[in-house]
Short mmCIF file of C-alpha atoms and ligand atoms in Angstrom, two decimals:
data_model
loop_
_atom_site.label_atom_id
_atom_site.label_comp_id
_atom_site.label_asym_id
_atom_site.label_seq_id
_atom_site.Cartn_x
_atom_site.Cartn_y
_atom_site.Cartn_z
CA UNK R 1 0.33 -2.09 32.56
CA UNK R 2 -2.76 0.60 30.86
CA UNK R 3 -3.63 0.15 27.76
CA UNK R 4 -2.84 3.44 25.33
CA UNK R 5 -6.76 4.49 24.23
CA UNK R 6 -6.51 6.81 21.44
CA UNK R 7 -6.84 10.22 21.92
CA UNK R 8 -10.71 11.30 22.91
CA UNK R 9 -9.60 15.10 20.34
CA UNK R 10 -9.22 12.25 17.84
CA UNK R 11 -11.92 10.15 18.74
CA UNK R 12 -14.16 12.75 18.66
CA UNK R 13 -13.20 14.02 14.95
CA UNK R 14 -13.52 10.26 13.24
CA UNK R 15 -16.05 10.48 10.78
CA UNK R 16 -18.26 6.71 10.80
CA UNK R 17 -20.48 6.91 7.92
CA UNK R 18 -19.92 6.81 4.75
CA UNK R 19 -19.38 10.30 2.65
CA UNK R 20 -22.08 10.00 -0.47
CA UNK R 21 -22.24 13.73 -2.78
CA UNK R 22 -20.89 15.76 -0.09
CA UNK R 23 -22.84 14.33 3.25
CA UNK R 24 -22.03 11.52 6.02
CA UNK R 25 -24.98 9.11 6.48
CA UNK R 26 -25.47 5.84 7.57
CA UNK R 27 -25.68 2.67 5.02
CA UNK R 28 -29.09 2.09 3.14
CA UNK R 29 -29.48 -0.87 4.72
CA UNK R 30 -28.72 0.70 8.06
CA UNK R 31 -26.37 -1.61 9.33
CA UNK R 32 -23.41 -1.11 10.88
CA UNK R 33 -19.87 -2.96 11.40
CA UNK R 34 -16.93 -3.06 14.70
CA UNK R 35 -13.56 -1.53 13.97
CA UNK R 36 -11.44 -3.66 16.33
CA UNK R 37 -7.16 -2.62 18.21
CA UNK R 38 -5.28 -5.36 16.67
CA UNK R 39 -3.50 -4.63 19.79
CA UNK R 40 -6.48 -5.52 22.41
CA UNK R 41 -9.53 -6.46 20.00
CA UNK R 42 -10.73 -4.16 22.11
CA UNK R 43 -13.51 -2.71 19.47
CA UNK R 44 -12.29 0.94 18.65
CA UNK R 45 -15.86 2.48 16.68
CA UNK R 46 -18.72 1.19 14.96
CA UNK R 47 -18.81 2.26 10.93
CA UNK R 48 -21.81 2.44 8.40
CA UNK R 49 -21.36 -1.04 6.94
CA UNK R 50 -22.12 0.16 2.60
CA UNK R 51 -23.84 -2.22 0.29
CA UNK R 52 -24.78 -2.31 -3.47
CA UNK R 53 -27.68 0.42 -2.66
CA UNK R 54 -24.55 2.80 -1.44
CA UNK R 55 -22.14 1.23 -3.98
CA UNK R 56 -24.33 3.07 -6.43
CA UNK R 57 -25.56 5.88 -5.08
CA UNK R 58 -21.81 7.50 -4.90
CA UNK R 59 -21.51 5.97 -8.45
CA UNK R 60 -24.36 8.47 -9.76
CA UNK R 61 -23.19 11.40 -7.99
CA UNK R 62 -19.44 10.97 -8.98
CA UNK R 63 -20.53 10.49 -11.80
CA UNK R 64 -22.67 13.92 -11.84
CA UNK R 65 -19.53 15.61 -10.79
CA UNK R 66 -17.33 13.65 -13.66
CA UNK R 67 -17.94 16.82 -16.17
CA UNK R 68 -17.82 19.46 -14.09
CA UNK R 69 -14.35 17.92 -11.95
CA UNK R 70 -12.89 17.69 -15.60
CA UNK R 71 -13.62 21.10 -16.04
CA UNK R 72 -11.97 21.94 -13.22
CA UNK R 73 -8.81 24.34 -13.99
CA UNK R 74 -5.45 21.99 -12.99
CA UNK R 75 -4.81 25.15 -10.94
CA UNK R 76 -7.34 25.02 -9.04
CA UNK R 77 -6.60 21.22 -8.35
CA UNK R 78 -2.92 21.64 -7.58
CA UNK R 79 -4.60 23.96 -4.81
CA UNK R 80 -6.93 22.16 -3.51
CA UNK R 81 -4.29 18.95 -2.98
CA UNK R 82 -1.56 21.33 -1.56
CA UNK R 83 -4.34 22.31 0.99
CA UNK R 84 -5.31 18.99 2.09
CA UNK R 85 -1.52 18.10 2.37
CA UNK R 86 -1.34 21.59 4.09
CA UNK R 87 -4.10 19.91 6.60
CA UNK R 88 -2.61 16.67 6.90
CA UNK R 89 1.10 17.54 8.37
CA UNK R 90 -0.61 19.52 10.57
CA UNK R 91 -3.09 17.04 11.89
CA UNK R 92 -0.20 14.70 11.79
CA UNK R 93 -0.09 13.42 15.46
CA UNK R 94 -3.61 12.48 15.19
CA UNK R 95 -3.19 10.53 11.76
CA UNK R 96 -0.72 8.69 13.04
CA UNK R 97 -2.68 7.88 16.41
CA UNK R 98 -5.65 6.49 14.44
CA UNK R 99 -3.48 4.78 12.13
CA UNK R 100 -1.70 2.49 15.15
CA UNK R 101 -4.73 2.30 17.20
CA UNK R 102 -6.52 0.33 14.25
CA UNK R 103 -3.67 -1.41 12.61
CA UNK R 104 -1.41 -1.40 15.43
CA UNK R 105 2.21 -0.34 14.45
CA UNK R 106 4.15 1.88 16.26
CA UNK R 107 3.50 5.21 16.94
CA UNK R 108 6.87 5.77 15.32
CA UNK R 109 6.12 3.21 11.84
CA UNK R 110 2.81 5.43 11.70
CA UNK R 111 4.34 8.69 12.01
CA UNK R 112 6.44 8.00 9.36
CA UNK R 113 3.43 6.89 7.27
CA UNK R 114 0.90 9.64 7.65
CA UNK R 115 3.76 12.04 6.45
CA UNK R 116 4.61 9.20 3.41
CA UNK R 117 1.04 10.12 3.24
CA UNK R 118 1.91 12.58 3.19
CA UNK R 119 4.01 13.36 0.44
CA UNK R 120 2.11 12.14 -2.67
CA UNK R 121 -0.24 14.80 -1.83
CA UNK R 122 1.93 16.88 -1.78
CA UNK R 123 3.95 15.99 -5.12
CA UNK R 124 0.45 14.93 -7.58
CA UNK R 125 -0.95 19.10 -6.39
CA UNK R 126 2.73 19.03 -8.12
CA UNK R 127 2.84 17.40 -10.99
CA UNK R 128 -1.30 18.39 -11.71
CA UNK R 129 0.18 21.46 -13.35
CA UNK R 130 2.69 19.66 -15.81
CA UNK R 131 -0.14 17.49 -17.93
CA UNK R 132 1.92 17.35 -21.42
CA UNK R 133 0.30 16.61 -24.74
CA UNK R 134 2.30 16.51 -27.90
CA UNK R 135 2.10 18.50 -31.37
CA UNK R 136 3.88 17.76 -34.17
CA UNK R 137 3.88 17.62 -37.98
CA UNK R 138 2.97 13.76 -38.58
CA UNK R 139 6.02 11.60 -40.57
CA UNK R 140 4.88 12.08 -44.31
CA UNK R 141 3.56 15.35 -44.07
CA UNK R 142 -0.05 17.17 -44.77
CA UNK R 143 -1.32 16.74 -41.11
CA UNK R 144 -0.25 17.67 -37.61
CA UNK R 145 -0.70 15.39 -35.15
CA UNK R 146 -1.76 16.88 -31.77
CA UNK R 147 -1.50 14.36 -28.55
CA UNK R 148 -3.85 15.51 -25.74
CA UNK R 149 -4.73 13.89 -22.37
CA UNK R 150 -8.19 14.03 -20.62
CA UNK R 151 -9.15 12.37 -17.06
CA UNK R 152 -9.88 8.37 -18.02
CA UNK R 153 -13.81 9.18 -15.38
CA UNK R 154 -14.89 7.31 -12.02
CA UNK R 155 -12.62 5.70 -10.53
CA UNK R 156 -12.86 3.04 -8.11
CA UNK R 157 -9.59 3.03 -5.27
CA UNK R 158 -9.58 -0.38 -3.41
CA UNK R 159 -7.02 -0.40 -0.58
CA UNK R 160 -6.11 -2.81 2.37
CA UNK R 161 -5.37 -2.18 5.40
CA UNK R 162 -1.62 -2.80 5.90
CA UNK R 163 -0.94 1.01 5.56
CA UNK R 164 -4.21 2.63 5.90
CA UNK R 165 -3.28 6.65 5.11
CA UNK R 166 -0.49 6.12 2.57
CA UNK R 167 -2.61 3.01 0.66
CA UNK R 168 -5.69 6.15 -0.29
CA UNK R 169 -3.86 8.99 -0.39
CA UNK R 170 -1.31 7.27 -3.54
CA UNK R 171 -4.62 6.16 -6.00
CA UNK R 172 -6.39 9.35 -4.69
CA UNK R 173 -3.92 12.29 -4.97
CA UNK R 174 -3.32 11.49 -8.65
CA UNK R 175 -6.41 11.06 -9.13
CA UNK R 176 -8.00 14.26 -8.20
CA UNK R 177 -5.14 15.72 -9.73
CA UNK R 178 -5.91 14.71 -13.62
CA UNK R 179 -9.51 15.07 -12.81
CA UNK R 180 -11.16 11.82 -12.31
CA UNK R 181 -14.05 11.47 -9.17
CA UNK R 182 -12.74 8.83 -6.13
CA UNK R 183 -15.15 6.31 -4.42
CA UNK R 184 -12.82 4.38 -2.19
CA UNK R 185 -13.25 1.52 -0.26
CA UNK R 186 -11.29 0.92 2.22
CA UNK R 187 -9.84 -2.02 4.17
CA UNK R 188 -13.17 -3.38 6.34
CA UNK R 189 -10.14 -3.97 9.30
CA UNK R 190 -8.75 -0.32 8.42
CA UNK R 191 -11.36 2.19 7.46
CA UNK R 192 -10.62 5.03 10.29
CA UNK R 193 -8.04 7.32 8.99
CA UNK R 194 -9.11 7.02 5.32
CA UNK R 195 -12.81 8.66 6.92
CA UNK R 196 -10.67 11.19 8.76
CA UNK R 197 -8.49 12.02 5.14
CA UNK R 198 -11.56 12.22 3.34
CA UNK R 199 -13.23 14.65 5.86
CA UNK R 200 -9.58 17.22 5.31
CA UNK R 201 -11.19 16.94 1.53
CA UNK R 202 -14.66 16.84 1.84
CA UNK R 203 -14.01 20.15 4.06
CA UNK R 204 -11.91 21.69 1.72
CA UNK R 205 -13.90 21.11 -1.60
CA UNK R 206 -17.28 22.80 -0.61
CA UNK R 207 -14.81 25.48 1.26
CA UNK R 208 -13.87 26.44 -2.40
CA UNK R 209 -16.84 24.71 -4.31
CA UNK R 210 -15.87 22.00 -6.31
CA UNK R 211 -18.37 19.10 -6.93
CA UNK R 212 -19.21 17.27 -4.04
CA UNK R 213 -19.43 13.91 -5.95
CA UNK R 214 -15.74 14.21 -6.28
CA UNK R 215 -15.62 11.30 -3.60
CA UNK R 216 -17.37 8.46 -2.28
CA UNK R 217 -15.95 6.73 0.79
CA UNK R 218 -17.85 3.53 1.26
CA UNK R 219 -16.40 1.33 3.92
CA UNK R 220 -17.93 -2.50 4.03
CA UNK R 221 -17.73 -5.55 5.73
CA UNK R 222 -18.38 -7.16 2.26
CA UNK R 223 -15.74 -6.24 -0.31
CA UNK R 224 -17.84 -8.51 -3.39
CA UNK R 225 -21.37 -7.08 -2.47
CA UNK R 226 -20.24 -3.50 -2.26
CA UNK R 227 -17.99 -3.69 -5.86
CA UNK R 228 -19.56 -6.18 -8.47
CA UNK R 229 -22.06 -3.42 -9.10
CA UNK R 230 -20.02 -0.90 -9.93
CA UNK R 231 -17.30 -2.96 -12.23
CA UNK R 232 -20.63 -4.15 -14.15
CA UNK R 233 -21.46 -0.55 -14.23
CA UNK R 234 -20.53 1.27 -17.55
CA UNK R 235 -19.85 4.77 -15.83
CA UNK R 236 -17.39 3.37 -13.93
CA UNK R 237 -14.33 4.02 -15.99
CA UNK R 238 -11.36 2.40 -13.82
CA UNK R 239 -10.17 0.36 -10.98
CA UNK R 240 -7.39 0.91 -8.34
CA UNK R 241 -7.19 -2.27 -6.28
CA UNK R 242 -4.32 -2.99 -3.86
CA UNK R 243 -4.36 -6.08 -2.18
CA UNK R 244 -3.60 -10.08 -2.00
CA UNK R 245 -3.10 -11.30 -5.92
CA UNK R 246 -5.98 -13.49 -5.14
CA UNK R 247 -8.29 -10.64 -4.52
CA UNK R 248 -6.35 -9.03 -7.92
CA UNK R 249 -7.05 -11.93 -10.60
CA UNK R 250 -11.39 -11.81 -9.57
CA UNK R 251 -11.61 -7.82 -9.94
CA UNK R 252 -9.85 -8.55 -13.24
CA UNK R 253 -12.41 -11.07 -13.64
CA UNK R 254 -14.90 -8.55 -12.96
CA UNK R 255 -13.37 -6.57 -15.21
CA UNK R 256 -13.25 -7.01 -17.96
CA UNK R 257 -16.91 -7.02 -19.23
CA UNK R 258 -16.95 -3.29 -19.33
CA UNK R 259 -13.41 -3.27 -20.62
CA UNK R 260 -11.92 -1.07 -17.56
CA UNK R 261 -8.26 0.73 -17.05
CA UNK R 262 -7.13 -1.08 -14.10
CA UNK R 263 -4.29 -0.72 -12.74
CA UNK R 264 -2.88 -3.10 -9.46
CA UNK R 265 -0.71 -3.61 -6.89
CA UNK R 266 -0.86 -6.91 -5.13
CA UNK R 267 1.61 -8.96 -3.38
CA UNK R 268 5.12 -9.78 -3.38
CA UNK R 269 8.06 -12.56 -2.18
CA UNK R 270 10.85 -10.14 -2.33
CA UNK R 271 14.35 -11.30 -2.07
CA UNK R 272 16.68 -10.13 0.22
CA UNK R 273 20.49 -10.85 -1.50
CA UNK R 274 23.69 -10.07 0.67
CA UNK R 275 26.99 -10.87 -1.50
CA UNK R 276 30.18 -12.33 0.57
CA UNK R 277 31.53 -8.45 -0.24
CA UNK R 278 28.69 -7.09 1.65
CA UNK R 279 29.30 -3.94 4.95
CA UNK R 280 27.88 -7.44 7.07
CA UNK R 281 26.17 -4.33 9.76
CA UNK R 282 24.72 -2.33 7.10
CA UNK R 283 22.36 -5.36 6.19
CA UNK R 284 21.57 -5.90 9.63
CA UNK R 285 19.94 -2.60 9.27
CA UNK R 286 18.94 -3.04 6.24
CA UNK R 287 17.10 -6.30 6.67
CA UNK R 288 15.28 -4.56 9.85
CA UNK R 289 13.50 -2.22 8.09
CA UNK R 290 12.89 -4.99 5.09
CA UNK R 291 11.48 -7.05 7.22
CA UNK R 292 9.51 -5.63 10.48
CA UNK R 293 8.17 -2.41 9.18
CA UNK R 294 4.01 -2.88 10.14
CA UNK R 295 5.60 -6.36 12.19
CA UNK R 296 6.19 -7.70 8.37
CA UNK R 297 2.71 -6.79 6.67
CA UNK R 298 3.81 -5.86 3.58
CA UNK R 299 4.26 -6.35 0.30
CA UNK R 300 7.79 -5.08 0.04
CA UNK R 301 8.21 -6.67 3.15
CA UNK R 302 11.48 -9.19 2.86
CA UNK R 303 10.35 -12.77 2.98
CA UNK R 304 13.44 -14.76 1.87
CA UNK R 305 16.92 -13.74 2.87
CA UNK R 306 19.64 -15.33 0.47
CA UNK R 307 23.27 -14.45 2.08
CA UNK R 308 25.90 -16.61 0.44
CA UNK R 309 27.45 -19.00 2.54
CA UNK R 310 30.72 -17.10 3.68
CA UNK R 311 29.19 -14.78 5.77
CA UNK R 312 25.89 -16.90 6.49
CA UNK R 313 26.91 -17.39 10.32
CA UNK R 314 28.11 -13.37 10.75
CA UNK R 315 24.75 -12.13 9.33
CA UNK R 316 22.06 -14.08 11.01
CA UNK R 317 23.98 -13.62 14.73
CA UNK R 318 23.38 -10.57 13.89
CA UNK R 319 19.72 -10.64 12.43
CA UNK R 320 18.93 -12.57 15.59
CA UNK R 321 20.72 -10.27 18.48
CA UNK R 322 19.01 -7.35 16.31
CA UNK R 323 15.41 -9.27 17.04
CA UNK R 324 15.93 -10.34 19.89
CA UNK R 325 16.30 -5.75 20.80
CA UNK R 326 12.33 -6.01 19.16
CA UNK R 327 10.18 -5.34 22.62
CA UNK R 328 6.69 -6.67 21.23
CA UNK R 329 3.88 -4.31 22.73
CA UNK R 330 0.78 -1.13 22.17
CA UNK R 331 2.08 0.32 18.87
CA UNK R 332 1.11 3.65 21.12
CA UNK R 333 3.32 2.46 24.29
CA UNK R 334 6.51 4.24 24.76
CA UNK R 335 9.33 1.99 23.66
CA UNK R 336 7.52 -0.68 21.46
CA UNK R 337 9.53 -1.70 18.32
CA UNK R 338 6.95 -4.53 17.20
CA UNK R 339 3.18 -4.40 17.16
CA UNK R 340 0.19 -6.69 16.63
CA UNK R 341 -0.81 -8.27 13.44
CA UNK R 342 -4.05 -8.24 12.53
CA UNK R 343 -5.81 -10.55 13.68
CA UNK R 344 -6.21 -14.49 14.90
CA UNK R 345 -6.33 -15.75 11.56
CA UNK R 346 -2.63 -14.15 9.54
CA UNK R 347 -1.50 -15.41 13.97
CA UNK R 348 -2.93 -19.23 12.93
CA UNK R 349 -0.93 -18.63 9.37
CA UNK R 350 1.48 -17.45 10.42
CA UNK R 351 2.16 -20.29 13.66
CA UNK R 352 1.53 -22.34 11.10
CA UNK R 353 4.32 -21.54 7.93
CA UNK R 354 6.47 -21.05 10.89
CA UNK R 355 5.89 -25.29 12.21
CA UNK R 356 6.48 -26.59 8.73
CA UNK R 357 9.57 -25.02 8.98
CA UNK R 358 10.78 -26.33 11.49
CA UNK R 359 9.08 -29.38 10.32
CA UNK R 360 11.16 -29.57 7.90
CA UNK R 361 14.09 -28.87 9.76
CA UNK R 362 14.72 -25.13 10.29
CA UNK R 363 16.04 -23.84 13.37
CA UNK R 364 14.59 -21.25 16.11
CA UNK R 365 17.64 -19.02 16.16
CA UNK R 366 14.33 -16.12 17.93
CA UNK R 367 11.38 -16.13 18.46
CA UNK R 368 9.53 -18.58 16.94
CA UNK R 369 6.25 -18.22 19.65
CA UNK R 370 3.37 -16.24 20.46
CA UNK R 371 3.73 -14.20 23.95
CA UNK R 372 0.40 -14.64 26.19
CA UNK R 373 -2.17 -12.01 26.71
CA UNK R 374 -4.36 -10.24 24.59
CA UNK R 375 -4.37 -9.37 21.43
CA UNK R 376 -2.66 -10.45 17.89
CA UNK R 377 0.69 -10.67 18.50
CA UNK R 378 3.89 -13.11 17.51
CA UNK R 379 7.42 -12.75 18.46
CA UNK R 380 9.64 -11.49 15.19
CA UNK R 381 11.59 -15.02 14.62
CA UNK R 382 14.04 -15.92 12.80
CA UNK R 383 14.83 -19.60 11.82
CA UNK R 384 18.39 -20.57 9.60
CA UNK R 385 18.32 -23.46 7.42
CA UNK R 386 15.45 -23.20 5.33
CA UNK R 387 15.19 -24.81 2.37
CA UNK R 388 13.29 -23.39 -0.92
CA UNK R 389 10.61 -24.81 -0.79
CA UNK R 390 9.68 -24.54 2.65
CA UNK R 391 5.81 -22.53 2.57
CA UNK R 392 7.58 -19.65 4.91
CA UNK R 393 9.60 -18.82 1.75
CA UNK R 394 7.38 -20.21 -1.49
CA UNK R 395 4.35 -18.14 0.55
CA UNK R 396 4.33 -14.10 1.14
CA UNK R 397 4.12 -14.90 5.21
CA UNK R 398 2.62 -11.71 6.27
CA UNK R 399 4.52 -11.50 9.64
CA UNK R 400 7.19 -11.22 11.51
CA UNK R 401 9.80 -14.36 10.54
CA UNK R 402 12.84 -14.08 8.63
CA UNK R 403 14.23 -17.68 7.07
CA UNK R 404 18.04 -17.04 5.43
CA UNK R 405 18.71 -19.73 3.48
CA UNK R 406 22.56 -19.71 2.04
CA UNK R 407 24.17 -19.71 -1.66
CA UNK R 408 27.15 -20.39 -3.40
CA UNK R 409 27.35 -18.48 -6.34
CA UNK R 410 25.41 -15.42 -7.74
CA UNK R 411 24.24 -17.28 -10.23
CA UNK R 412 22.59 -19.23 -7.80
CA UNK R 413 21.19 -16.29 -5.81
CA UNK R 414 19.60 -14.81 -9.14
CA UNK R 415 17.92 -18.18 -9.84
CA UNK R 416 16.41 -18.66 -5.84
CA UNK R 417 15.55 -14.87 -5.99
CA UNK R 418 13.94 -15.73 -9.46
CA UNK R 419 11.99 -19.21 -8.20
CA UNK R 420 8.98 -17.53 -7.55
CA UNK R 421 5.76 -15.56 -9.22
CA UNK R 422 5.86 -12.52 -8.11
CA UNK R 423 7.83 -9.90 -8.93
CA UNK R 424 7.49 -6.35 -6.90
CA UNK R 425 10.67 -5.38 -5.07
CA UNK R 426 14.13 -6.73 -4.72
CA UNK R 427 16.45 -5.95 -2.05
CA UNK R 428 20.68 -6.72 -2.52
CA UNK R 429 23.98 -5.70 -0.53
CA UNK R 430 26.82 -5.66 -2.37
CA UNK R 431 29.85 -3.03 -2.74
CA UNK R 432 31.16 -3.96 -6.66
CA UNK R 433 29.41 -2.08 -8.66
CA UNK R 434 29.73 -4.30 -12.07
CA UNK R 435 27.09 -7.26 -9.34
CA UNK R 436 25.01 -4.58 -9.26
CA UNK R 437 25.20 -3.42 -12.62
CA UNK R 438 24.41 -7.64 -12.94
CA UNK R 439 21.75 -7.64 -11.26
CA UNK R 440 19.63 -5.20 -12.90
CA UNK R 441 19.66 -6.73 -15.63
CA UNK R 442 19.14 -10.33 -14.36
CA UNK R 443 16.46 -9.47 -11.15
CA UNK R 444 12.73 -9.97 -12.50
CA UNK R 445 11.87 -7.16 -10.42
CA UNK R 446 9.24 -3.37 -10.92
CA UNK R 447 11.79 -1.75 -8.26
CA UNK R 448 15.79 -2.71 -6.40
CA UNK R 449 17.00 -1.66 -3.56
CA UNK R 450 20.93 -1.53 -3.89
CA UNK R 451 22.11 -1.63 -0.34
CA UNK R 452 19.40 -0.04 1.05
CA UNK R 453 16.09 -2.01 2.82
CA UNK R 454 13.47 0.89 1.78
CA UNK R 455 12.65 1.94 -1.80
CA UNK R 456 9.41 3.85 -1.92
CA UNK R 457 9.33 7.65 -2.32
CA UNK R 458 6.34 10.02 -3.59
CA UNK R 459 8.48 10.74 -6.26
CA UNK R 460 9.29 7.44 -7.16
CA UNK R 461 7.72 4.13 -9.76
CA UNK R 462 6.38 2.11 -7.05
CA UNK R 463 5.09 -1.11 -8.98
CA UNK R 464 5.48 -5.16 -9.90
CA UNK R 465 6.30 -7.44 -12.83
CA UNK R 466 4.76 -11.08 -13.38
CA UNK R 467 2.04 -11.71 -11.04
CA UNK R 468 3.24 -8.68 -8.13
CA UNK R 469 0.84 -6.74 -10.47
CA UNK R 470 0.04 -4.20 -13.16
CA UNK R 471 1.17 -0.53 -13.11
CA UNK R 472 3.15 2.11 -11.42
CA UNK R 473 2.01 4.23 -8.83
CA UNK R 474 3.72 7.59 -7.72
CA UNK R 475 6.59 9.76 -9.82
CA UNK R 476 4.99 10.72 -12.73
CA UNK R 477 3.74 7.41 -13.83
CA UNK R 478 1.26 7.54 -11.20
CA UNK R 479 -0.86 9.94 -13.21
CA UNK R 480 -1.27 8.25 -15.73
CA UNK R 481 -2.57 5.34 -14.53
CA UNK R 482 -6.35 7.93 -14.38
CA UNK R 483 -5.27 9.71 -18.16
CA UNK R 484 -6.01 8.51 -21.34
CA UNK R 485 -4.75 9.47 -24.83
CA UNK R 486 -6.49 11.41 -27.14
CA UNK R 487 -4.57 11.81 -31.05
CA UNK R 488 -5.76 14.38 -33.13
CA UNK R 489 -4.87 14.73 -36.78
CA UNK R 490 -4.89 17.61 -38.77
P1 ADP W 501 -4.90 -8.04 1.86
O1 ADP W 501 -6.00 -8.51 3.42
O2 ADP W 501 -4.58 -9.07 1.99
O3 ADP W 501 -4.65 -6.29 2.79
P2 ADP W 501 -7.25 -8.50 0.40
O4 ADP W 501 -6.79 -8.56 -0.94
O5 ADP W 501 -7.93 -9.47 0.49
O6 ADP W 501 -5.99 -8.34 0.66
O7 ADP W 501 -7.50 -7.25 0.60
C1 ADP W 501 -7.51 -6.25 -0.36
C2 ADP W 501 -9.33 -5.17 0.02
O8 ADP W 501 -9.35 -5.51 -1.26
C3 ADP W 501 -9.85 -4.52 1.76
O9 ADP W 501 -10.32 -3.72 0.87
C4 ADP W 501 -10.83 -6.12 0.65
O10 ADP W 501 -11.96 -5.88 1.93
C5 ADP W 501 -11.19 -6.33 -0.32
N1 ADP W 501 -11.36 -7.17 -1.00
C6 ADP W 501 -11.14 -9.11 -1.13
N2 ADP W 501 -11.82 -8.83 -1.74
C7 ADP W 501 -12.56 -8.93 -2.35
C8 ADP W 501 -13.51 -9.10 -3.79
N3 ADP W 501 -14.14 -10.50 -3.75
N4 ADP W 501 -13.67 -8.43 -4.44
C9 ADP W 501 -13.84 -6.84 -3.88
N5 ADP W 501 -12.74 -6.30 -3.62
C10 ADP W 501 -12.46 -7.60 -1.59
#
């Protein structure tokens, strides 16, 4: 089988330098790092490797652009974002090819990610002109109160590799709409799509005579070396991070020093509840969507399948058949429905978690092995007879493994669902409206999908409770993260 490579027309237009003050330039150190295709392990590009000096140059540019960008009219900011949205739509196929090349996901999923990312840019182009305040008489009379919103200022956006375009879109678009200059640190493993979109924004800023320092792009092989000087600098006013809870905690500690505004989209451990009154074929279909997008490498991936004991056999049989039908391969190969994991360490981690579950008595119904050949693949896996303290359910597995456990009562199901430090998303299949309302009250989660395996939408607030994070992205709430409130008494 021939290995699909990036189309040459796309490859020719991927910026591989740093974007600082409107200019793509090499790192001050001259260093570069490699970005590889996880399905083949072949190196795609060598990318400039930003260090502390570059970080401070980007912050100086952002800070210099701050006043001018704040003064730009909301309408002009909206029109900039609308133009970027149109560009993303016009080049959707190029962007999807890049997402697949650097992240591995099947092309159909990459296309969906690009459309989803563009939706955030459109939504915030529409929100840019709707930043309301408040005016009223003080309750005691004698004064009026004005409540105004203003941009918080230069923002550092740190994104993960699993959605290389959606994550940057849903941070950058509201930040720019609010009037904040941004510095982006894309993930080391997948920085290419970000650079491609950044060039669209840079070109639009230039064409409209808007300040170039509004957008900085700093790929780096040393995240800490880059972010430490930025977080210590009082000119930085905002941090938005998506990634692991572990790194989120490190960043929150650093952010404490300058009492930085933070938004944190951290880990999840999503329960997927199937009740005895559920439509089981629909639940299987939803389970596939909730588990297998990006081969399970999403923070909203269903991590634990909790199924009523009376329907467990039917559900597990259905899920096993659906997993058996998945086709592993390069994401750009037609017919592929399960791509690789992002790196060798991810395969090791997933294999170890499955082995530990099997040692503890779990049965493999599908998968449970690594295929031969190049690339970081692990077979889509269904496990049954899993116990609540197995690693595959206590940890976010971030891979194509579906562990099935059973419950007898609704109370037991809710207790299992809540038995985690995380609370990002939960899924439930049931036809009982009363039960749905009880779940809304009792499941500790930021998002709840009822009879569906996908919840994300640019117009809705995405985010978690407990150790899953702080703040929301998307919807009306997403732009609040980049605004501060000024109260005037007069
Ligand atoms: P994951 O790999 O699960 O997405 P990580 O939390 O490791 O999650 O990475 C998310 C982002 O955070 C990436 O851009 C990564 O480079 C960055 N990152 C990792 N460690 C640090 C750190 N110590 N300081 C700042 N950023 C970090």
